[in-house]
Short mmCIF file of N, CA and C in Angstrom, two decimals:
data_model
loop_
_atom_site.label_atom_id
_atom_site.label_comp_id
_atom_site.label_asym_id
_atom_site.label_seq_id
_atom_site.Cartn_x
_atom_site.Cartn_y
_atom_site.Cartn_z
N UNK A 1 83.77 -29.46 54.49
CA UNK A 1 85.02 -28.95 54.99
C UNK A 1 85.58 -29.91 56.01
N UNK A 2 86.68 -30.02 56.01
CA UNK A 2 87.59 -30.99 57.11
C UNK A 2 88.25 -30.31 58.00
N UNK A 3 88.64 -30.87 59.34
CA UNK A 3 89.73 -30.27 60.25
C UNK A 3 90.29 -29.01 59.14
N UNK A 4 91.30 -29.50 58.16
CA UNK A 4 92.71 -29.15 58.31
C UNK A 4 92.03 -27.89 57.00
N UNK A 5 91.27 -27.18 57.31
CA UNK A 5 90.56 -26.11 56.87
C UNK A 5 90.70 -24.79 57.73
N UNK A 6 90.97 -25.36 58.82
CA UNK A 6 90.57 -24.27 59.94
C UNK A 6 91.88 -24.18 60.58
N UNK A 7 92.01 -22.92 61.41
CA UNK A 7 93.38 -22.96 62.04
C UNK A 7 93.00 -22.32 63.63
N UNK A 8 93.77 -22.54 64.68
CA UNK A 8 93.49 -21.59 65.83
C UNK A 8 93.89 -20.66 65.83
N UNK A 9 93.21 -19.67 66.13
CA UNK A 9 93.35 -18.28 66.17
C UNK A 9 93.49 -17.48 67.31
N UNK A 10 92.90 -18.20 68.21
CA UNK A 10 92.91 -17.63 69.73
C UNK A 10 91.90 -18.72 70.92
N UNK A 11 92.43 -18.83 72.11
CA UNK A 11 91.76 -19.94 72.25
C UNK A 11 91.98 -19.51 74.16
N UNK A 12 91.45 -18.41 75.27
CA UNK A 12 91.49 -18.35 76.07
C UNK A 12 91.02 -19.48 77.37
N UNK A 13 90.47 -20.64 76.57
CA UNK A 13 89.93 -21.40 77.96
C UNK A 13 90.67 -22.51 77.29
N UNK A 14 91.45 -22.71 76.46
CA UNK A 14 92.27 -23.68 76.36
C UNK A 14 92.08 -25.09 75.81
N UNK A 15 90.55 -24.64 75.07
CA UNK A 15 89.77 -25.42 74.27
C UNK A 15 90.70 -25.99 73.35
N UNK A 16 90.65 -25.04 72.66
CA UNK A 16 91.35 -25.22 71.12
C UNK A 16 90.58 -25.30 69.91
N UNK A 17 89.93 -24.15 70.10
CA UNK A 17 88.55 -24.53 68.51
C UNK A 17 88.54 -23.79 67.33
N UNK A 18 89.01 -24.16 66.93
CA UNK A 18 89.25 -24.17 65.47
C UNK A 18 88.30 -22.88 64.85
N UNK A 19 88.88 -21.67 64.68
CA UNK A 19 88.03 -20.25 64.34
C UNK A 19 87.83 -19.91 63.13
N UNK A 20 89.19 -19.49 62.92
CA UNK A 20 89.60 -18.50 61.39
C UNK A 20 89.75 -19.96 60.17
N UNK A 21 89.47 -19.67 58.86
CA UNK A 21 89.68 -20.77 57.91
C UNK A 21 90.90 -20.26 57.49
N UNK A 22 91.53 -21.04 57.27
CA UNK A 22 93.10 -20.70 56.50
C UNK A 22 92.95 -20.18 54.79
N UNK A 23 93.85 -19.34 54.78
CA UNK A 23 93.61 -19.11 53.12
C UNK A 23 94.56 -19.92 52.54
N UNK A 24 93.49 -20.28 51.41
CA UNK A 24 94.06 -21.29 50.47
C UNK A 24 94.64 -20.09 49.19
N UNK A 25 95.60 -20.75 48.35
CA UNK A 25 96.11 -20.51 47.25
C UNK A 25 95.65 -20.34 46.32
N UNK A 26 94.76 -19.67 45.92
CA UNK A 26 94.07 -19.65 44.42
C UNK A 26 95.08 -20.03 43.45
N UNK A 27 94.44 -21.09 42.20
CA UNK A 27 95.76 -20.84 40.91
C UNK A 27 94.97 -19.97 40.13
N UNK A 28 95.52 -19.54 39.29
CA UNK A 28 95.11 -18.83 38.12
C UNK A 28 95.44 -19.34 36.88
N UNK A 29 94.85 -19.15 35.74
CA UNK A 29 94.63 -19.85 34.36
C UNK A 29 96.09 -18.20 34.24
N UNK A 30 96.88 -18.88 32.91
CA UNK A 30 97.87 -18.35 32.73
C UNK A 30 97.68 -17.72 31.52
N UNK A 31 98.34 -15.77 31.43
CA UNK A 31 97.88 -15.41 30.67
C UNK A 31 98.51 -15.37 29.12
N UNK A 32 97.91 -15.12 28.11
CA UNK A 32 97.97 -15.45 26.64
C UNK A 32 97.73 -13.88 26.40
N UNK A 33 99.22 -12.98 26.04
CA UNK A 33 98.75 -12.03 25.32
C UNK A 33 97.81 -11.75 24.28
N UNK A 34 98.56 -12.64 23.19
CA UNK A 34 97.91 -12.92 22.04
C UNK A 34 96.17 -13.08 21.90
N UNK A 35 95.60 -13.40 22.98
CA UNK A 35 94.49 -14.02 23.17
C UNK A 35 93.41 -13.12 23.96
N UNK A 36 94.07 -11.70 24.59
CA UNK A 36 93.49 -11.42 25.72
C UNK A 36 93.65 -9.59 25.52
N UNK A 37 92.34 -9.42 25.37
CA UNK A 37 91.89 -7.88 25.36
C UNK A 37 91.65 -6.61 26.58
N UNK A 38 92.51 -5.36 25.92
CA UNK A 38 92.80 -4.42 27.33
C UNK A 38 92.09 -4.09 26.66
N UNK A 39 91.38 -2.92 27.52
CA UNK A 39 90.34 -1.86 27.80
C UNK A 39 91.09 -0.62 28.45
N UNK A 40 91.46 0.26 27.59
CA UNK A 40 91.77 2.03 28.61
C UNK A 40 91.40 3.34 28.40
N UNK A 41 91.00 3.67 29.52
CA UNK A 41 90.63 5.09 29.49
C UNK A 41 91.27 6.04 30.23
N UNK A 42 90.75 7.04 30.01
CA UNK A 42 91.51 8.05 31.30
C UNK A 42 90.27 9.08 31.96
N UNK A 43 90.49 8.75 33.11
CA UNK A 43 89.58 9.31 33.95
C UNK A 43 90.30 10.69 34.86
N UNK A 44 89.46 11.53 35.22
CA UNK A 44 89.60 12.78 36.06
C UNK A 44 88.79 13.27 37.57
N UNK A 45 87.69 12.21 37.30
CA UNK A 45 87.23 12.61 38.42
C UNK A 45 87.18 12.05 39.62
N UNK A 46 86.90 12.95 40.69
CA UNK A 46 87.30 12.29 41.80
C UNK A 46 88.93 12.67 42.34
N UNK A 47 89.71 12.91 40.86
CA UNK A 47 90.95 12.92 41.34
C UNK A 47 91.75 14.49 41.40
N UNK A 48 90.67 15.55 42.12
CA UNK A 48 91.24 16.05 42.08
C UNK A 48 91.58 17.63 40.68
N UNK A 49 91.22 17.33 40.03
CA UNK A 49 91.32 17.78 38.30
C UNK A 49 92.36 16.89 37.87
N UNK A 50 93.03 16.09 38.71
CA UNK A 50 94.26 15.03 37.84
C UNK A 50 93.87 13.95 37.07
N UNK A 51 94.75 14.34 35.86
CA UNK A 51 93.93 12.64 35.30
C UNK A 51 95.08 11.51 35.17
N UNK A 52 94.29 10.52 34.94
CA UNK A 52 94.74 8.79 35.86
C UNK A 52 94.61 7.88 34.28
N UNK A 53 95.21 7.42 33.67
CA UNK A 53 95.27 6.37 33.03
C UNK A 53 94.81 5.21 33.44
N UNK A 54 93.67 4.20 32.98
CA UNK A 54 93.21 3.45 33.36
C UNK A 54 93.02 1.89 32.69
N UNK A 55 94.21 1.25 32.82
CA UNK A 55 93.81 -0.04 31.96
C UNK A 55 92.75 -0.92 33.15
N UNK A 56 91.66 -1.16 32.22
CA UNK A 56 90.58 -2.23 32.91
C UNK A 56 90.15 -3.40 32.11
N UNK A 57 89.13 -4.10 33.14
CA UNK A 57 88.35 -5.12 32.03
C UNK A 57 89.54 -6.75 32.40
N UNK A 58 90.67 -6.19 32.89
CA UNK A 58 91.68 -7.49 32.67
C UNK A 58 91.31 -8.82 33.10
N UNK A 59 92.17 -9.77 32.48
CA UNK A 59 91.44 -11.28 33.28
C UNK A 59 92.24 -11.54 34.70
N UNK A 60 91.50 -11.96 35.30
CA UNK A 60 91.81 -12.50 36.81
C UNK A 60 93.00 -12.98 36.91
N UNK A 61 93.97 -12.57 37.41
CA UNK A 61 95.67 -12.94 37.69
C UNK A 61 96.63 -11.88 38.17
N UNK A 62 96.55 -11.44 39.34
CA UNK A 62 96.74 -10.57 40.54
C UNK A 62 98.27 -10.61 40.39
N UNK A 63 98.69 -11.76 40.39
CA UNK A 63 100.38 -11.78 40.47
C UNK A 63 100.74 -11.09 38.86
N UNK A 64 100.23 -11.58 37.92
CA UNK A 64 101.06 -11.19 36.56
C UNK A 64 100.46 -9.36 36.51
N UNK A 65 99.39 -9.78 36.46
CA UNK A 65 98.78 -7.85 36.37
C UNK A 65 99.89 -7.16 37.14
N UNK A 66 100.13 -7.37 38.89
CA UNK A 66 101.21 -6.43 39.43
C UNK A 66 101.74 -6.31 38.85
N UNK A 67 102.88 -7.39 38.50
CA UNK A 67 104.18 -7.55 37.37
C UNK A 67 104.01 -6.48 36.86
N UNK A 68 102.75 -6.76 35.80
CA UNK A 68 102.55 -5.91 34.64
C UNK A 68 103.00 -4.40 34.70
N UNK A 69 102.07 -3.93 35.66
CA UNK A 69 101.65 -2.52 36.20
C UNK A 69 103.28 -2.09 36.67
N UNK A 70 104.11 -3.20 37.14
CA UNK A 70 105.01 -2.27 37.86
C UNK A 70 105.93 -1.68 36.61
N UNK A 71 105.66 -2.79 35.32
CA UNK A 71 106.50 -2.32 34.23
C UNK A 71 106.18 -1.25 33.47
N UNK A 72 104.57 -1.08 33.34
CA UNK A 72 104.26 -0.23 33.25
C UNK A 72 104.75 1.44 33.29
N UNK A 73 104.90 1.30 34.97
CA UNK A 73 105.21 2.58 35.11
C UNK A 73 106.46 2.93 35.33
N UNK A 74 107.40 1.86 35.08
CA UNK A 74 108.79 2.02 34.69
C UNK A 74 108.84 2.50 33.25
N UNK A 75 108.00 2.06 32.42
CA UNK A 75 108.10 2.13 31.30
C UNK A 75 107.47 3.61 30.81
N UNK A 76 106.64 4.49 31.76
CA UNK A 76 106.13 5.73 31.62
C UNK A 76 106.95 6.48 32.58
N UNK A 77 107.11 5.94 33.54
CA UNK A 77 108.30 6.74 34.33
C UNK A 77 107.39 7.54 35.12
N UNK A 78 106.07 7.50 35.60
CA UNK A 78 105.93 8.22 36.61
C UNK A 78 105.16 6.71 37.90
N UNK A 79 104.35 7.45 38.67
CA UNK A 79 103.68 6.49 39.57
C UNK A 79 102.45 5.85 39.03
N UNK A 80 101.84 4.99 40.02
CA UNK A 80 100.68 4.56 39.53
C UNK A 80 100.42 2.76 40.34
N UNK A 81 99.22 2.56 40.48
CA UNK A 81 99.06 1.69 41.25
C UNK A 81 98.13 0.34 40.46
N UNK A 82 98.38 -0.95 41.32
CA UNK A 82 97.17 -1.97 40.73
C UNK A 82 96.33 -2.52 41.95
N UNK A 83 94.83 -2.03 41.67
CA UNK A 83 94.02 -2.19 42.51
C UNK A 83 92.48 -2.72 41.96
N UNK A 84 91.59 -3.05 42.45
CA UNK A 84 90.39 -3.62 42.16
C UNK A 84 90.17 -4.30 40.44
N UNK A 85 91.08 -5.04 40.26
CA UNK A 85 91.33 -5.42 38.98
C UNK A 85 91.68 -4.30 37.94
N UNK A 86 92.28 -3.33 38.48
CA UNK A 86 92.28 -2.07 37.50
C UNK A 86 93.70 -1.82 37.45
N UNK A 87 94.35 -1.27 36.44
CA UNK A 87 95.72 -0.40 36.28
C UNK A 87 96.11 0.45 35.93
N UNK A 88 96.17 1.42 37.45
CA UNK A 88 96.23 3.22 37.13
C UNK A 88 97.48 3.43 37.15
N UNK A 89 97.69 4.78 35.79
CA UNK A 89 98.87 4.93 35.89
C UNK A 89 98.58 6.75 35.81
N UNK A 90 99.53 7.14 36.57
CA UNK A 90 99.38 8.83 36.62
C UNK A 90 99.53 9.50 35.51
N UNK A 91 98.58 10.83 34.83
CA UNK A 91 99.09 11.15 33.87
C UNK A 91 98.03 10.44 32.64
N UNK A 92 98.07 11.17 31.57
CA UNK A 92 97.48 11.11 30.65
C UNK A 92 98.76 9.97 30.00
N UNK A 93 99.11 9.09 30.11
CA UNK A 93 100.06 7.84 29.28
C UNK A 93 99.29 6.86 28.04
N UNK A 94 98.08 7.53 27.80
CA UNK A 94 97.50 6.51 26.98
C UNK A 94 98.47 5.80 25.57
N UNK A 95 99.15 6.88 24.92
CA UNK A 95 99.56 5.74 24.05
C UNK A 95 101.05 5.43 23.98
N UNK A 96 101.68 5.64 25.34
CA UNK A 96 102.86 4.99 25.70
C UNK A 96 102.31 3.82 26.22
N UNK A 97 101.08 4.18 27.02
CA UNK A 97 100.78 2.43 27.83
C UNK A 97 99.66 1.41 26.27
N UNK A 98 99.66 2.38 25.64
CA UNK A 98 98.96 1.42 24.30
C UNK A 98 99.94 0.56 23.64
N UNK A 99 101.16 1.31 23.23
CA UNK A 99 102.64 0.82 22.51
C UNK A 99 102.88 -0.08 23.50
N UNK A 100 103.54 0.08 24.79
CA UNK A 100 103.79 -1.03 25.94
C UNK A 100 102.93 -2.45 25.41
N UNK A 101 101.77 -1.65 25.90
CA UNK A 101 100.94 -2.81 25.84
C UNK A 101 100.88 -4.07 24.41
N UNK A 102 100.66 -2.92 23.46
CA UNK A 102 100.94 -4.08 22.27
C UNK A 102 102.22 -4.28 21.62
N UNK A 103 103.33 -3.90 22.20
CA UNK A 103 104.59 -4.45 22.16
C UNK A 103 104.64 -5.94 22.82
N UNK A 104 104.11 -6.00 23.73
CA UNK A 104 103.89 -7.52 24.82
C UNK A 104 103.03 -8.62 24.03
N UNK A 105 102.11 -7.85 23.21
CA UNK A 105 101.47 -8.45 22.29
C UNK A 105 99.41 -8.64 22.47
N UNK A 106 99.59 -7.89 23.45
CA UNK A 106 97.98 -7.75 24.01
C UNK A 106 97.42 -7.04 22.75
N UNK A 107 96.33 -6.81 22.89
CA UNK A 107 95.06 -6.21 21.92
C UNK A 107 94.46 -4.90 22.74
N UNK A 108 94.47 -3.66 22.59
CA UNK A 108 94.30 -2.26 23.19
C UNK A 108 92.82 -2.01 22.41
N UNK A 109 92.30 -1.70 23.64
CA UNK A 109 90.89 -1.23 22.68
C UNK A 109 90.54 0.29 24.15
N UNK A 110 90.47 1.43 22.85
CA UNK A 110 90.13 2.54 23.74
C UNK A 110 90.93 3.81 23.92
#
């Protein structure tokens, strides 16, 4: 690691030492509908007796998944969130978010 890794963060005696590491930019490999398999279920527990639509399994790409998810639930019309690589959508939506999904051109398994 070099200097320009680190950033000051706080520095009361006027040192100046270099604490916190700066976050770097991850890239991400770009995704290929055609190429790339969903996983969904619908789960209930935990929530309540409500059940949650659950696309999982996805490949690593935080920015396009949001995207995804927010169209998602425009596209089902209720709420629903993207969190721990997962995409919940409220509501039993399985095969509105199946059609969505392989309208875009993904592969639905579940």
């Amino acid at each position: 690691m070099n200097k320009d890794d680190y950033v000051i963060v706080y520095s009361s005696d006027g040192s100046g030492k270099n604490i916190a590491k700066k976050d770097k930019k991850k890239t991400y490999a770009d995704i290929n509908p055609k190429e790339t398999i969903l996983k969904l279920r619908i789960e209930k527990k935990g929530r309540g007796g409500k059940s949650v639509s659950v696309v999982y399994e996805i490949p690593e790409n935080p920015t396009y998944f949001k995207k995804l998810s927010k169209e998602l639930k425009a596209a089902c019309g209720v709420g629903g969130s993207f969190k721990n690589d997962t995409i919940e959508i409220q509501g039993d939506q399985r095969e509105k978010i199946r059609a969505f999904l392989e309208k875009k051109g993904f592969t639905v398994k579940g």
